CSV table of C-alpha atoms in Angstrom, one decimal:
chain,number,residue,atom,x,y,z
A,1,MET,CA,13.6,-4.7,28.4
A,2,ASN,CA,13.6,-1.0,27.4
A,3,ILE,CA,10.9,0.2,25.0
A,4,TYR,CA,11.4,3.5,23.2
A,5,ILE,CA,9.2,5.6,20.9
A,6,ASN,CA,11.3,7.9,18.7
A,7,ASP,CA,14.3,7.5,21.0
A,8,LYS,CA,12.3,8.4,24.1
A,9,LEU,CA,12.2,5.7,26.8
A,10,ILE,CA,8.6,4.9,27.6
A,11,GLU,CA,9.1,1.9,29.8
A,12,ASP,CA,11.7,-0.5,31.3
A,13,THR,CA,9.7,-3.6,31.4
A,14,ASP,CA,9.7,-7.4,31.6
A,15,LYS,CA,6.8,-7.5,29.1
A,16,THR,CA,7.5,-10.2,26.6
A,17,GLU,CA,4.0,-10.5,24.9
A,18,LYS,CA,4.0,-8.7,21.6
A,19,ASN,CA,0.4,-7.7,21.7
A,20,ASN,CA,0.9,-6.1,25.2
A,21,ILE,CA,3.9,-4.2,23.9
A,22,LEU,CA,2.0,-3.0,20.9
A,23,LYS,CA,-0.9,-1.9,23.0
A,24,LEU,CA,1.4,0.1,25.2
A,25,VAL,CA,3.1,1.8,22.3
A,26,GLU,CA,-0.1,2.5,20.5
A,27,SER,CA,-1.6,4.1,23.6
A,28,LYS,CA,1.3,6.6,23.6
A,29,LEU,CA,0.9,7.6,20.0
A,30,GLU,CA,-1.1,10.6,19.0
A,31,ASN,CA,-2.2,10.9,15.4
A,32,GLU,CA,0.9,8.8,14.5
A,33,ILE,CA,1.5,5.4,13.0
A,34,ILE,CA,4.4,3.0,13.7
A,35,ASP,CA,6.8,3.3,10.8
A,36,THR,CA,9.7,1.0,11.7
A,37,ILE,CA,10.8,-1.1,14.7
A,38,HIS,CA,14.3,-1.9,15.8
A,39,LEU,CA,14.9,-5.0,17.8
A,40,ASP,CA,18.4,-4.5,19.3
A,41,GLU,CA,19.4,-2.4,16.3
A,42,VAL,CA,17.9,-4.7,13.7
A,43,GLU,CA,15.2,-3.0,11.7
A,44,VAL,CA,12.0,-4.8,11.1
A,45,SER,CA,8.6,-3.8,9.8
A,46,LEU,CA,5.5,-3.8,11.9
A,47,GLU,CA,4.1,-6.7,9.9
A,48,TYR,CA,7.2,-8.7,10.6
A,49,PHE,CA,7.0,-7.9,14.3
A,50,GLN,CA,3.3,-9.0,14.4
A,51,GLU,CA,3.5,-12.1,12.2
A,52,ASN,CA,6.7,-13.8,13.3
A,53,GLU,CA,7.6,-15.8,16.4
A,54,LEU,CA,10.1,-13.7,18.3
A,55,ASP,CA,12.0,-14.5,21.5
A,56,LEU,CA,11.5,-11.1,23.1
A,57,GLU,CA,13.1,-12.3,26.3
A,58,ARG,CA,16.4,-12.2,24.5
A,59,ILE,CA,16.0,-8.6,23.3
A,60,ASP,CA,17.3,-5.8,25.5
A,61,GLU,CA,15.5,-2.9,23.7
A,62,ILE,CA,12.8,-2.3,21.2
A,63,LYS,CA,12.7,1.1,19.5
A,64,PHE,CA,9.6,2.1,17.7
A,65,GLU,CA,9.8,4.9,15.2
A,66,SER,CA,6.6,6.6,14.3
A,67,LYS,CA,5.5,9.2,11.8
A,68,LYS,CA,2.5,11.5,11.7
A,69,VAL,CA,-0.4,10.1,9.7
A,70,GLU,CA,-0.3,13.1,7.3
A,71,GLN,CA,3.4,12.7,6.7
A,72,LEU,CA,3.0,9.0,5.8
A,73,ILE,CA,0.0,9.8,3.5
A,74,THR,CA,2.0,12.5,1.7
A,75,GLU,CA,5.1,10.3,1.3
A,76,THR,CA,3.0,7.4,0.0
A,77,LEU,CA,1.0,9.6,-2.4
A,78,LYS,CA,4.2,11.1,-3.8
A,79,GLU,CA,5.6,7.6,-4.3
A,80,ALA,CA,2.4,6.5,-6.1
A,81,GLU,CA,2.5,9.7,-8.3
A,82,ASP,CA,5.8,8.4,-9.7
A,83,TYR,CA,4.6,4.8,-9.9
A,84,LEU,CA,1.2,5.2,-11.7
A,85,PRO,CA,2.7,6.3,-15.1
A,86,LYS,CA,5.0,3.2,-15.0
A,87,LEU,CA,1.9,1.0,-14.5
A,88,LYS,CA,0.2,2.8,-17.4
A,89,ASN,CA,3.2,2.1,-19.7
A,90,ALA,CA,3.3,-1.5,-18.6
A,91,LEU,CA,-0.4,-1.9,-19.3
A,92,ASN,CA,0.0,-0.4,-22.8
A,93,ASN,CA,3.0,-2.7,-23.5
A,94,SER,CA,1.1,-5.7,-22.3
A,95,ALA,CA,-1.9,-4.8,-24.5
A,96,GLU,CA,0.4,-4.5,-27.5
A,97,LEU,CA,1.9,-7.9,-26.8
A,98,PHE,CA,-1.5,-9.5,-26.5
A,99,LYS,CA,-2.6,-7.9,-29.8
A,100,ASN,CA,0.6,-9.1,-31.5
A,101,GLY,CA,0.0,-12.7,-30.4
A,102,LYS,CA,2.8,-12.8,-27.8
A,103,GLU,CA,0.6,-14.1,-25.0
A,104,ALA,CA,3.3,-15.6,-22.8
A,105,ASP,CA,5.3,-12.3,-22.7
A,106,ALA,CA,2.1,-10.3,-22.3
A,107,SER,CA,0.8,-12.5,-19.5
A,108,ASP,CA,4.2,-12.2,-17.6
A,109,LEU,CA,4.2,-8.4,-17.9
A,110,LEU,CA,0.5,-8.3,-17.0
A,111,ASP,CA,1.1,-10.4,-13.8
A,112,LYS,CA,3.9,-8.0,-12.7
A,113,THR,CA,1.7,-5.0,-13.5
A,114,LEU,CA,-1.2,-6.4,-11.6
A,115,GLU,CA,1.0,-6.8,-8.6
A,116,GLY,CA,1.8,-3.1,-8.8
A,117,ILE,CA,-1.8,-2.2,-9.2
A,118,GLN,CA,-2.7,-4.4,-6.2
A,119,TRP,CA,-0.1,-2.5,-4.1
A,120,TYR,CA,-1.5,0.9,-5.2
A,121,LEU,CA,-5.1,-0.2,-4.5
A,122,GLU,CA,-4.2,-1.4,-1.0
A,123,VAL,CA,-2.4,1.9,-0.4
A,124,ILE,CA,-5.2,4.1,-1.7
A,125,ASN,CA,-7.8,2.1,0.3
A,126,GLY,CA,-5.8,2.6,3.4
A,127,ILE,CA,-5.5,6.3,2.7
A,128,ILE,CA,-9.2,6.7,2.0
A,129,SER,CA,-10.0,5.0,5.3
A,130,LEU,CA,-7.8,7.6,7.1
A,131,ILE,CA,-9.1,10.8,5.5
A,132,ASP,CA,-11.9,13.0,7.0
A,133,ASN,CA,-13.1,14.6,3.7
A,134,GLU,CA,-16.3,12.6,3.0
A,135,GLU,CA,-16.6,14.0,-0.6
A,136,LEU,CA,-13.0,12.7,-1.4
A,137,LYS,CA,-13.8,9.4,0.3
A,138,ASP,CA,-16.9,8.9,-1.8
A,139,LYS,CA,-15.1,9.9,-5.0
A,140,GLY,CA,-12.2,7.6,-4.3
A,141,ASN,CA,-14.5,4.7,-3.4
A,142,LYS,CA,-16.5,5.2,-6.6
A,143,ILE,CA,-13.3,5.2,-8.8
A,144,LEU,CA,-12.0,2.1,-7.0
A,145,SER,CA,-15.3,0.2,-7.4
A,146,ASP,CA,-15.5,1.0,-11.1
A,147,PHE,CA,-11.8,0.2,-11.6
A,148,ASN,CA,-12.3,-3.2,-9.8
A,149,GLN,CA,-15.2,-4.0,-12.2
A,150,ALA,CA,-13.0,-3.2,-15.2
A,151,LEU,CA,-10.2,-5.4,-13.8
A,152,ASN,CA,-12.7,-8.2,-13.3
A,153,ARG,CA,-13.8,-7.9,-17.0
A,154,ALA,CA,-10.1,-8.1,-18.0
A,155,MET,CA,-9.6,-11.2,-15.9
A,156,ILE,CA,-12.6,-12.9,-17.5
A,157,ALA,CA,-11.2,-12.0,-20.9
A,158,LEU,CA,-7.8,-13.5,-19.9
A,159,GLN,CA,-9.5,-16.7,-18.6
A,160,ASN,CA,-11.4,-17.0,-21.8
A,161,GLU,CA,-8.2,-16.4,-23.8
A,162,ASP,CA,-10.0,-13.5,-25.6
A,163,TYR,CA,-6.7,-11.7,-26.1
A,164,ASP,CA,-7.9,-9.0,-28.6
A,165,TYR,CA,-10.6,-8.0,-26.2
A,166,LEU,CA,-8.2,-8.1,-23.3
A,167,GLY,CA,-5.8,-5.9,-25.2
A,168,ASP,CA,-8.5,-3.4,-25.9
A,169,LEU,CA,-9.7,-3.4,-22.2
A,170,LEU,CA,-6.1,-2.8,-21.0
A,171,GLU,CA,-5.4,-0.2,-23.6
A,172,VAL,CA,-8.6,1.8,-23.2
A,173,GLU,CA,-10.5,1.1,-20.1
A,174,ILE,CA,-7.9,0.1,-17.5
A,175,VAL,CA,-5.5,2.8,-18.7
A,176,GLU,CA,-8.3,5.3,-18.4
A,177,TYR,CA,-8.9,4.3,-14.8
A,178,LEU,CA,-5.3,4.7,-14.0
A,179,GLY,CA,-5.6,8.2,-15.3
A,180,LYS,CA,-8.5,8.8,-13.0
A,181,LEU,CA,-6.6,7.3,-10.1
A,182,LYS,CA,-3.6,9.6,-11.0
A,183,ASP,CA,-5.9,12.6,-10.9
A,184,PHE,CA,-7.4,11.4,-7.6
A,185,ASN,CA,-4.0,10.9,-6.2
A,186,GLN,CA,-3.2,14.5,-7.1
A,187,GLU,CA,-6.3,15.7,-5.4
A,188,LEU,CA,-5.3,13.8,-2.2
A,189,LEU,CA,-1.8,15.3,-2.4
A,190,GLU,CA,-3.4,18.8,-2.6
A,191,GLU,CA,-5.6,18.0,0.4
A,192,TYR,CA,-2.5,17.0,2.5
């Protein structure tokens, strides 16, 4: 089996253990992260490669594509920059639906919005763990901690079916934290 990193052959091997292959590839990367993997021309994610049973003995070549950490951070922050205003609008719409007694529609929209928020929180946590600027790390962790507390209050209001309070929380507090996260996102973009 041929193993490549960014089209450069690193080894012709009979290794068929995924973890050994990943260790070999990661040992060759310098300030880079695996972005995509091609198994005989079929593109898969790193997560797919790690989590699924693969018959690597039947594969002739594995091509790993990597990106510099800074490049991935910048690309992700730019994607989030476009995404955060959409989350804010969805929260405002959900709050309005709750206040107008349309709980089913509001809950459906809120569920989808929370999935988006979850994505962003995972992304920003990952980025914070990669940055060297301690002041930005601390600031980001503080915003995330406060935001999570506000989200917890919203979930309690939802469980208690206190829809007016939930609408207010979404419209005021949660949207405010999305604004803070947008500003923090911009600070990170300026840093990278």
